[in-house]
mmCIF file of N, CA and C in Angstrom:
data_model
loop_
_atom_site.group_PDB
_atom_site.id
_atom_site.type_symbol
_atom_site.label_atom_id
_atom_site.label_comp_id
_atom_site.label_asym_id
_atom_site.label_seq_id
_atom_site.Cartn_x
_atom_site.Cartn_y
_atom_site.Cartn_z
ATOM 1 N N MET A 701 -27.805 0.506 2.208
ATOM 2 C CA MET A 701 -27.462 0.350 0.839
ATOM 3 C C MET A 701 -26.003 -0.309 0.902
ATOM 4 N N LEU A 702 -26.064 -1.325 -0.117
ATOM 5 C CA LEU A 702 -24.687 -1.949 -0.231
ATOM 6 C C LEU A 702 -23.754 -1.254 -0.963
ATOM 7 N N LEU A 703 -22.501 -1.374 -0.561
ATOM 8 C CA LEU A 703 -21.276 -0.708 -1.259
ATOM 9 C C LEU A 703 -21.248 -1.062 -2.810
ATOM 10 N N SER A 704 -21.488 -2.291 -3.078
ATOM 11 C CA SER A 704 -21.317 -2.712 -4.525
ATOM 12 C C SER A 704 -22.553 -2.108 -5.327
ATOM 13 N N VAL A 705 -23.505 -1.790 -4.700
ATOM 14 C CA VAL A 705 -24.548 -1.167 -5.542
ATOM 15 C C VAL A 705 -24.288 0.315 -6.109
ATOM 16 N N VAL A 706 -23.523 1.075 -5.139
ATOM 17 C CA VAL A 706 -23.340 2.346 -5.340
ATOM 18 C C VAL A 706 -22.006 2.947 -5.703
ATOM 19 N N MET A 707 -21.048 2.034 -5.481
ATOM 20 C CA MET A 707 -19.620 2.304 -5.637
ATOM 21 C C MET A 707 -19.139 1.739 -6.950
ATOM 22 N N ALA A 708 -18.134 2.288 -7.457
ATOM 23 C CA ALA A 708 -17.424 1.802 -8.892
ATOM 24 C C ALA A 708 -17.135 0.152 -8.683
ATOM 25 N N PRO A 709 -17.405 -0.526 -9.611
ATOM 26 C CA PRO A 709 -17.054 -2.031 -9.447
ATOM 27 C C PRO A 709 -15.638 -2.365 -8.981
ATOM 28 N N ASP A 710 -14.666 -1.433 -9.254
ATOM 29 C CA ASP A 710 -13.226 -1.526 -8.687
ATOM 30 C C ASP A 710 -13.259 -1.108 -7.306
ATOM 31 N N PHE A 711 -14.350 -0.653 -6.828
ATOM 32 C CA PHE A 711 -13.948 0.027 -5.380
ATOM 33 C C PHE A 711 -13.561 -1.004 -4.397
ATOM 34 N N GLU A 712 -12.572 -0.631 -3.589
ATOM 35 C CA GLU A 712 -12.208 -1.621 -2.545
ATOM 36 C C GLU A 712 -12.183 -0.766 -1.135
ATOM 37 N N ALA A 713 -13.158 -1.244 -0.423
ATOM 38 C CA ALA A 713 -13.247 -0.584 0.929
ATOM 39 C C ALA A 713 -11.908 -0.838 1.684
ATOM 40 N N PRO A 714 -11.449 0.316 2.309
ATOM 41 C CA PRO A 714 -10.185 0.283 3.121
ATOM 42 C C PRO A 714 -10.367 -0.542 4.399
ATOM 43 N N HIS A 715 -9.260 -1.068 4.725
ATOM 44 C CA HIS A 715 -9.182 -1.630 6.075
ATOM 45 C C HIS A 715 -9.337 -0.504 7.172
ATOM 46 N N THR A 716 -10.092 -0.665 8.158
ATOM 47 C CA THR A 716 -10.120 0.209 9.242
ATOM 48 C C THR A 716 -9.962 -0.351 10.604
ATOM 49 N N TYR A 717 -9.629 0.459 11.662
ATOM 50 C CA TYR A 717 -9.433 0.096 12.966
ATOM 51 C C TYR A 717 -10.742 0.157 13.945
ATOM 52 N N HIS A 718 -11.240 1.238 13.593
ATOM 53 C CA HIS A 718 -12.568 1.493 14.481
ATOM 54 C C HIS A 718 -13.699 2.083 13.575
ATOM 55 N N VAL A 719 -13.595 2.741 12.618
ATOM 56 C CA VAL A 719 -14.615 3.338 11.745
ATOM 57 C C VAL A 719 -15.254 2.308 10.918
ATOM 58 N N ASP A 720 -16.814 2.295 11.054
ATOM 59 C CA ASP A 720 -17.591 1.435 10.040
ATOM 60 C C ASP A 720 -17.467 2.100 8.830
ATOM 61 N N VAL A 721 -17.024 1.508 7.717
ATOM 62 C CA VAL A 721 -16.845 2.172 6.368
ATOM 63 C C VAL A 721 -18.156 2.404 5.703
ATOM 64 N N GLN A 722 -19.116 1.502 6.039
ATOM 65 C CA GLN A 722 -20.345 1.739 5.227
ATOM 66 C C GLN A 722 -21.183 2.799 5.831
ATOM 67 N N HIS A 723 -21.141 2.979 7.234
ATOM 68 C CA HIS A 723 -21.713 4.144 7.809
ATOM 69 C C HIS A 723 -21.096 5.385 7.534
ATOM 70 N N ALA A 724 -19.863 5.454 7.417
ATOM 71 C CA ALA A 724 -19.027 6.745 7.067
ATOM 72 C C ALA A 724 -19.425 7.093 5.625
ATOM 73 N N ILE A 725 -19.420 6.144 4.646
ATOM 74 C CA ILE A 725 -19.962 6.529 3.342
ATOM 75 C C ILE A 725 -21.345 6.849 3.304
ATOM 76 N N ASN A 726 -22.188 6.297 4.101
ATOM 77 C CA ASN A 726 -23.535 6.639 3.839
ATOM 78 C C ASN A 726 -23.873 8.032 4.551
ATOM 79 N N THR A 727 -23.033 8.512 5.508
ATOM 80 C CA THR A 727 -23.348 9.645 6.455
ATOM 81 C C THR A 727 -22.594 10.851 6.241
ATOM 82 N N LEU A 728 -21.407 10.665 5.581
ATOM 83 C CA LEU A 728 -20.391 11.749 5.471
ATOM 84 C C LEU A 728 -19.927 12.114 4.107
ATOM 85 N N ASP A 729 -19.977 13.363 3.767
ATOM 86 C CA ASP A 729 -19.295 13.813 2.578
ATOM 87 C C ASP A 729 -17.699 13.784 2.643
ATOM 88 N N TYR A 730 -17.123 13.707 1.585
ATOM 89 C CA TYR A 730 -15.547 13.677 1.634
ATOM 90 C C TYR A 730 -14.829 14.712 2.443
ATOM 91 N N VAL A 731 -15.534 16.031 2.517
ATOM 92 C CA VAL A 731 -14.650 17.014 3.303
ATOM 93 C C VAL A 731 -14.923 16.864 4.821
ATOM 94 N N GLU A 732 -16.001 16.272 4.986
ATOM 95 C CA GLU A 732 -16.400 15.879 6.442
ATOM 96 C C GLU A 732 -15.524 14.887 6.830
ATOM 97 N N MET A 733 -15.267 13.846 6.064
ATOM 98 C CA MET A 733 -14.156 12.676 6.466
ATOM 99 C C MET A 733 -12.965 13.205 6.767
ATOM 100 N N VAL A 734 -12.544 14.145 5.841
ATOM 101 C CA VAL A 734 -11.103 14.786 5.925
ATOM 102 C C VAL A 734 -11.141 15.667 7.181
ATOM 103 N N ALA A 735 -12.166 16.348 7.511
ATOM 104 C CA ALA A 735 -12.265 17.251 8.746
ATOM 105 C C ALA A 735 -11.980 16.284 9.849
ATOM 106 N N LEU A 736 -12.766 15.426 10.053
ATOM 107 C CA LEU A 736 -12.655 14.396 11.093
ATOM 108 C C LEU A 736 -11.365 13.871 11.261
ATOM 109 N N SER A 737 -10.687 13.310 10.144
ATOM 110 C CA SER A 737 -9.406 12.785 10.245
ATOM 111 C C SER A 737 -8.404 13.882 10.686
ATOM 112 N N GLU A 738 -8.364 15.058 10.340
ATOM 113 C CA GLU A 738 -7.607 16.278 10.814
ATOM 114 C C GLU A 738 -7.805 16.491 12.239
ATOM 115 N N MET A 739 -9.209 16.657 12.599
ATOM 116 C CA MET A 739 -9.510 16.828 14.092
ATOM 117 C C MET A 739 -8.808 15.859 15.131
ATOM 118 N N TYR A 740 -9.085 14.589 14.689
ATOM 119 C CA TYR A 740 -8.540 13.435 15.597
ATOM 120 C C TYR A 740 -6.982 13.438 15.596
ATOM 121 N N GLU A 741 -6.490 13.699 14.587
ATOM 122 C CA GLU A 741 -5.089 13.893 14.471
ATOM 123 C C GLU A 741 -4.453 15.103 15.424
ATOM 124 N N ARG A 742 -5.137 16.216 15.262
ATOM 125 C CA ARG A 742 -4.914 17.426 16.003
ATOM 126 C C ARG A 742 -4.876 17.120 17.647
ATOM 127 N N TRP A 743 -6.056 16.505 17.860
ATOM 128 C CA TRP A 743 -6.118 16.126 19.186
ATOM 129 C C TRP A 743 -5.206 15.182 19.838
ATOM 130 N N ALA A 744 -4.712 14.059 19.002
ATOM 131 C CA ALA A 744 -3.837 13.166 19.377
ATOM 132 C C ALA A 744 -2.317 13.849 19.669
ATOM 133 N N LEU A 745 -2.092 14.854 18.731
ATOM 134 C CA LEU A 745 -0.886 15.384 18.713
ATOM 135 C C LEU A 745 -0.624 16.757 19.803
ATOM 136 N N THR A 746 -1.765 17.213 20.080
ATOM 137 C CA THR A 746 -1.746 18.465 20.944
ATOM 138 C C THR A 746 -2.172 18.478 22.324
ATOM 139 N N SER A 747 -2.896 17.425 22.646
ATOM 140 C CA SER A 747 -3.602 17.330 23.925
ATOM 141 C C SER A 747 -2.473 16.805 24.962
ATOM 142 N N GLU A 748 -2.465 17.501 26.038
ATOM 143 C CA GLU A 748 -1.441 17.246 26.994
ATOM 144 C C GLU A 748 -1.967 16.196 28.105
ATOM 145 N N THR A 749 -3.219 15.951 27.995
ATOM 146 C CA THR A 749 -3.706 15.056 29.196
ATOM 147 C C THR A 749 -4.093 13.695 28.629
ATOM 148 N N LEU A 750 -3.817 13.299 27.512
ATOM 149 C CA LEU A 750 -4.113 11.894 26.974
ATOM 150 C C LEU A 750 -3.041 10.905 27.239
ATOM 151 N N ASP A 751 -3.305 9.794 27.457
ATOM 152 C CA ASP A 751 -2.159 8.818 27.681
ATOM 153 C C ASP A 751 -1.977 8.025 26.305
ATOM 154 N N GLY A 752 -0.896 7.353 26.177
ATOM 155 C CA GLY A 752 -0.515 6.845 24.997
ATOM 156 C C GLY A 752 -1.466 5.978 24.168
ATOM 157 N N SER A 753 -2.422 5.146 24.984
ATOM 158 C CA SER A 753 -3.339 4.282 24.512
ATOM 159 C C SER A 753 -4.306 5.168 23.775
ATOM 160 N N TYR A 754 -4.741 6.062 24.451
ATOM 161 C CA TYR A 754 -5.805 7.067 23.685
ATOM 162 C C TYR A 754 -5.434 7.851 22.662
ATOM 163 N N ARG A 755 -4.076 8.174 22.572
ATOM 164 C CA ARG A 755 -3.462 8.944 21.502
ATOM 165 C C ARG A 755 -3.610 8.002 20.294
ATOM 166 N N THR A 756 -3.270 6.736 20.460
ATOM 167 C CA THR A 756 -3.055 5.640 19.463
ATOM 168 C C THR A 756 -4.334 5.469 18.916
ATOM 169 N N LYS A 757 -5.497 5.507 19.732
ATOM 170 C CA LYS A 757 -6.781 5.308 19.252
ATOM 171 C C LYS A 757 -7.293 6.479 18.181
ATOM 172 N N LEU A 758 -6.963 7.652 18.819
ATOM 173 C CA LEU A 758 -7.246 9.037 17.909
ATOM 174 C C LEU A 758 -6.483 8.934 16.638
ATOM 175 N N ILE A 759 -5.164 8.393 16.751
ATOM 176 C CA ILE A 759 -4.498 8.340 15.357
ATOM 177 C C ILE A 759 -5.284 7.349 14.386
ATOM 178 N N GLN A 760 -5.621 6.277 14.976
ATOM 179 C CA GLN A 760 -6.225 5.228 14.140
ATOM 180 C C GLN A 760 -7.601 5.668 13.716
ATOM 181 N N TRP A 761 -8.294 6.443 14.310
ATOM 182 C CA TRP A 761 -9.613 7.017 13.994
ATOM 183 C C TRP A 761 -9.325 7.974 12.755
ATOM 184 N N SER A 762 -8.205 8.721 12.865
ATOM 185 C CA SER A 762 -7.769 9.744 11.905
ATOM 186 C C SER A 762 -7.299 9.013 10.526
ATOM 187 N N VAL A 763 -6.519 8.001 10.859
ATOM 188 C CA VAL A 763 -6.154 6.974 9.578
ATOM 189 C C VAL A 763 -7.541 6.460 8.913
ATOM 190 N N ASP A 764 -8.282 6.073 9.759
ATOM 191 C CA ASP A 764 -9.527 5.475 9.183
ATOM 192 C C ASP A 764 -10.386 6.445 8.318
ATOM 193 N N TYR A 765 -10.644 7.472 8.861
ATOM 194 C CA TYR A 765 -11.356 8.540 8.087
ATOM 195 C C TYR A 765 -10.592 9.060 6.770
ATOM 196 N N GLU A 766 -9.250 9.141 6.943
ATOM 197 C CA GLU A 766 -8.387 9.610 5.873
ATOM 198 C C GLU A 766 -8.542 8.581 4.788
ATOM 199 N N ALA A 767 -8.527 7.209 5.071
ATOM 200 C CA ALA A 767 -8.433 6.232 4.080
ATOM 201 C C ALA A 767 -9.807 6.087 3.465
ATOM 202 N N ILE A 768 -11.021 6.278 4.255
ATOM 203 C CA ILE A 768 -12.262 6.184 3.511
ATOM 204 C C ILE A 768 -12.520 7.363 2.620
ATOM 205 N N ALA A 769 -12.156 8.638 2.929
ATOM 206 C CA ALA A 769 -12.094 9.784 2.149
ATOM 207 C C ALA A 769 -11.380 9.525 0.815
ATOM 208 N N ASP A 770 -10.155 8.928 1.008
ATOM 209 C CA ASP A 770 -9.319 8.745 -0.215
ATOM 210 C C ASP A 770 -9.979 7.732 -0.991
ATOM 211 N N ALA A 771 -10.407 6.649 -0.527
ATOM 212 C CA ALA A 771 -11.304 5.818 -1.366
ATOM 213 C C ALA A 771 -12.433 6.237 -2.052
ATOM 214 N N CYS A 772 -13.132 7.177 -1.363
ATOM 215 C CA CYS A 772 -14.436 7.715 -2.006
ATOM 216 C C CYS A 772 -13.980 8.827 -3.037
ATOM 217 N N GLY A 773 -12.936 9.574 -2.702
ATOM 218 C CA GLY A 773 -12.664 10.600 -3.689
ATOM 219 C C GLY A 773 -13.165 11.936 -3.521
ATOM 220 N N LEU A 774 -12.366 13.075 -4.003
ATOM 221 C CA LEU A 774 -12.942 14.353 -3.786
ATOM 222 C C LEU A 774 -14.263 14.553 -4.475
ATOM 223 N N GLY A 775 -15.192 15.336 -3.724
ATOM 224 C CA GLY A 775 -16.578 15.429 -4.447
ATOM 225 C C GLY A 775 -17.522 14.618 -3.912
ATOM 226 N N TRP A 776 -17.109 13.484 -3.243
ATOM 227 C CA TRP A 776 -18.020 12.358 -2.540
ATOM 228 C C TRP A 776 -19.125 13.242 -1.723
ATOM 229 N N ARG A 777 -20.326 12.576 -1.820
ATOM 230 C CA ARG A 777 -21.378 12.913 -1.171
ATOM 231 C C ARG A 777 -22.074 11.893 -0.388
ATOM 232 N N ALA A 778 -22.442 12.109 0.859
ATOM 233 C CA ALA A 778 -23.075 11.109 1.670
ATOM 234 C C ALA A 778 -24.284 10.449 0.950
ATOM 235 N N LEU A 779 -24.232 9.104 0.975
ATOM 236 C CA LEU A 779 -25.478 8.375 0.299
ATOM 237 C C LEU A 779 -26.761 8.562 0.941
ATOM 238 N N GLU A 780 -26.773 8.420 2.324
ATOM 239 C CA GLU A 780 -27.967 8.563 3.045
ATOM 240 C C GLU A 780 -27.674 9.374 4.188
ATOM 241 N N PRO A 781 -27.670 10.732 4.186
ATOM 242 C CA PRO A 781 -27.406 11.569 5.267
ATOM 243 C C PRO A 781 -28.498 11.358 6.400
ATOM 244 N N ASP A 782 -28.010 11.447 7.650
ATOM 245 C CA ASP A 782 -28.824 11.216 8.723
ATOM 246 C C ASP A 782 -30.060 12.532 8.822
ATOM 247 N N ASP A 783 -31.137 12.196 9.125
ATOM 248 C CA ASP A 783 -32.169 13.133 9.163
ATOM 249 C C ASP A 783 -33.033 12.664 10.475
ATOM 250 N N PRO A 784 -32.812 13.338 11.425
ATOM 251 C CA PRO A 784 -32.093 14.625 11.738
ATOM 252 C C PRO A 784 -30.590 14.099 11.826
ATOM 253 N N ILE A 785 -29.741 15.191 11.677
ATOM 254 C CA ILE A 785 -28.189 14.652 11.605
ATOM 255 C C ILE A 785 -27.818 14.069 12.906
ATOM 256 N N GLY A 786 -26.843 13.237 12.698
ATOM 257 C CA GLY A 786 -26.320 12.396 13.829
ATOM 258 C C GLY A 786 -25.208 13.366 14.364
ATOM 259 N N LEU A 787 -24.672 12.930 15.494
ATOM 260 C CA LEU A 787 -23.570 13.573 16.187
ATOM 261 C C LEU A 787 -22.404 13.742 15.402
ATOM 262 N N ILE A 788 -21.897 12.564 14.796
ATOM 263 C CA ILE A 788 -20.577 12.516 14.293
ATOM 264 C C ILE A 788 -20.633 13.402 12.943
ATOM 265 N N PRO A 789 -21.766 13.383 12.018
ATOM 266 C CA PRO A 789 -21.773 14.325 11.024
ATOM 267 C C PRO A 789 -22.062 15.716 11.329
ATOM 268 N N PHE A 790 -22.542 15.930 12.212
ATOM 269 C CA PHE A 790 -22.707 17.174 12.932
ATOM 270 C C PHE A 790 -21.480 17.910 13.373
ATOM 271 N N ILE A 791 -20.578 17.169 14.002
ATOM 272 C CA ILE A 791 -19.211 17.738 14.356
ATOM 273 C C ILE A 791 -18.396 17.739 13.150
ATOM 274 N N ALA A 792 -18.517 16.841 12.299
ATOM 275 C CA ALA A 792 -17.748 16.937 10.983
ATOM 276 C C ALA A 792 -18.099 18.113 10.188
ATOM 277 N N ALA A 793 -19.400 18.623 10.043
ATOM 278 C CA ALA A 793 -19.609 19.631 9.285
ATOM 279 C C ALA A 793 -19.274 20.960 9.938
ATOM 280 N N ILE A 794 -19.186 20.974 11.223
ATOM 281 C CA ILE A 794 -18.694 22.142 12.030
ATOM 282 C C ILE A 794 -17.369 22.353 11.745
ATOM 283 N N GLU A 795 -16.600 21.129 12.059
ATOM 284 C CA GLU A 795 -15.181 21.182 11.753
ATOM 285 C C GLU A 795 -14.839 21.664 10.290
ATOM 286 N N ALA A 796 -15.383 21.100 9.310
ATOM 287 C CA ALA A 796 -15.193 21.313 7.924
ATOM 288 C C ALA A 796 -15.456 22.779 7.500
ATOM 289 N N ARG A 797 -16.622 23.305 8.202
ATOM 290 C CA ARG A 797 -16.714 24.720 7.947
ATOM 291 C C ARG A 797 -15.756 25.646 8.555
ATOM 292 N N ALA A 798 -15.415 25.335 9.873
ATOM 293 C CA ALA A 798 -14.313 26.042 10.560
ATOM 294 C C ALA A 798 -12.885 26.200 9.958
ATOM 295 N N VAL A 799 -12.676 25.259 9.183
ATOM 296 C CA VAL A 799 -11.289 25.212 8.487
ATOM 297 C C VAL A 799 -11.461 25.613 6.987
ATOM 298 N N GLY A 800 -12.539 25.772 6.655
ATOM 299 C CA GLY A 800 -12.855 26.148 5.181
ATOM 300 C C GLY A 800 -12.752 24.964 4.147
ATOM 301 N N LEU A 801 -12.957 23.757 4.499
ATOM 302 C CA LEU A 801 -12.863 22.700 3.549
ATOM 303 C C LEU A 801 -13.842 22.721 2.418
ATOM 304 N N TYR A 802 -15.074 23.036 2.814
ATOM 305 C CA TYR A 802 -16.199 23.101 1.779
ATOM 306 C C TYR A 802 -15.666 24.144 0.700
ATOM 307 N N GLU A 803 -15.208 25.265 0.809
ATOM 308 C CA GLU A 803 -14.943 26.175 0.028
ATOM 309 C C GLU A 803 -13.667 25.670 -0.812
ATOM 310 N N LEU A 804 -12.711 25.086 -0.120
ATOM 311 C CA LEU A 804 -11.525 24.450 -0.691
ATOM 312 C C LEU A 804 -11.911 23.428 -1.753
ATOM 313 N N GLU A 805 -12.764 22.484 -1.290
ATOM 314 C CA GLU A 805 -13.304 21.507 -2.302
ATOM 315 C C GLU A 805 -14.037 22.079 -3.439
ATOM 316 N N ALA A 806 -14.829 22.962 -3.216
ATOM 317 C CA ALA A 806 -15.546 23.728 -4.382
ATOM 318 C C ALA A 806 -14.519 24.378 -5.387
ATOM 319 N N ALA A 807 -13.346 25.113 -4.885
ATOM 320 C CA ALA A 807 -12.509 25.709 -5.717
ATOM 321 C C ALA A 807 -11.745 24.573 -6.482
ATOM 322 N N ILE A 808 -11.403 23.575 -5.913
ATOM 323 C CA ILE A 808 -10.676 22.559 -6.662
ATOM 324 C C ILE A 808 -11.598 21.959 -7.697
ATOM 325 N N LEU A 809 -12.829 21.669 -7.365
ATOM 326 C CA LEU A 809 -13.700 20.877 -8.394
ATOM 327 C C LEU A 809 -14.115 21.919 -9.439
ATOM 328 N N ARG A 810 -14.048 23.191 -9.332
ATOM 329 C CA ARG A 810 -14.264 24.278 -10.232
ATOM 330 C C ARG A 810 -13.003 24.332 -11.226
ATOM 331 N N GLY A 811 -11.729 23.975 -10.583
ATOM 332 C CA GLY A 811 -10.592 24.003 -11.448
ATOM 333 C C GLY A 811 -9.918 25.469 -11.092
ATOM 334 N N ASP A 812 -10.342 26.061 -10.101
ATOM 335 C CA ASP A 812 -9.675 27.340 -9.616
ATOM 336 C C ASP A 812 -8.419 27.057 -8.977
ATOM 337 N N LEU A 813 -8.043 25.829 -8.479
ATOM 338 C CA LEU A 813 -6.826 25.762 -7.784
ATOM 339 C C LEU A 813 -6.045 24.606 -8.609
#
């Protein structure tokens, strides 16, 4: 599905280093993109075994997912979720559940926060 068909006319796809914007929009919800961004950042900052080059790539993946999530906005739902679920959406969902992002998003959308 083309971005222009489903996104607002003024939607501008963010520049990314590694992440395919269209694939992320099609397969990930907002909270899943945020969860992946936070996970990659955490790995880059806390792993003691990574070299500088790999840390940089993890930070770039983190920035990519954060930018796509910001462009899509709170409450975004994947356009074409994988069936069966792919590895990245699977990991993203586990991470989002583990840190309570689904509940946080629901509270914000209800106006509770």
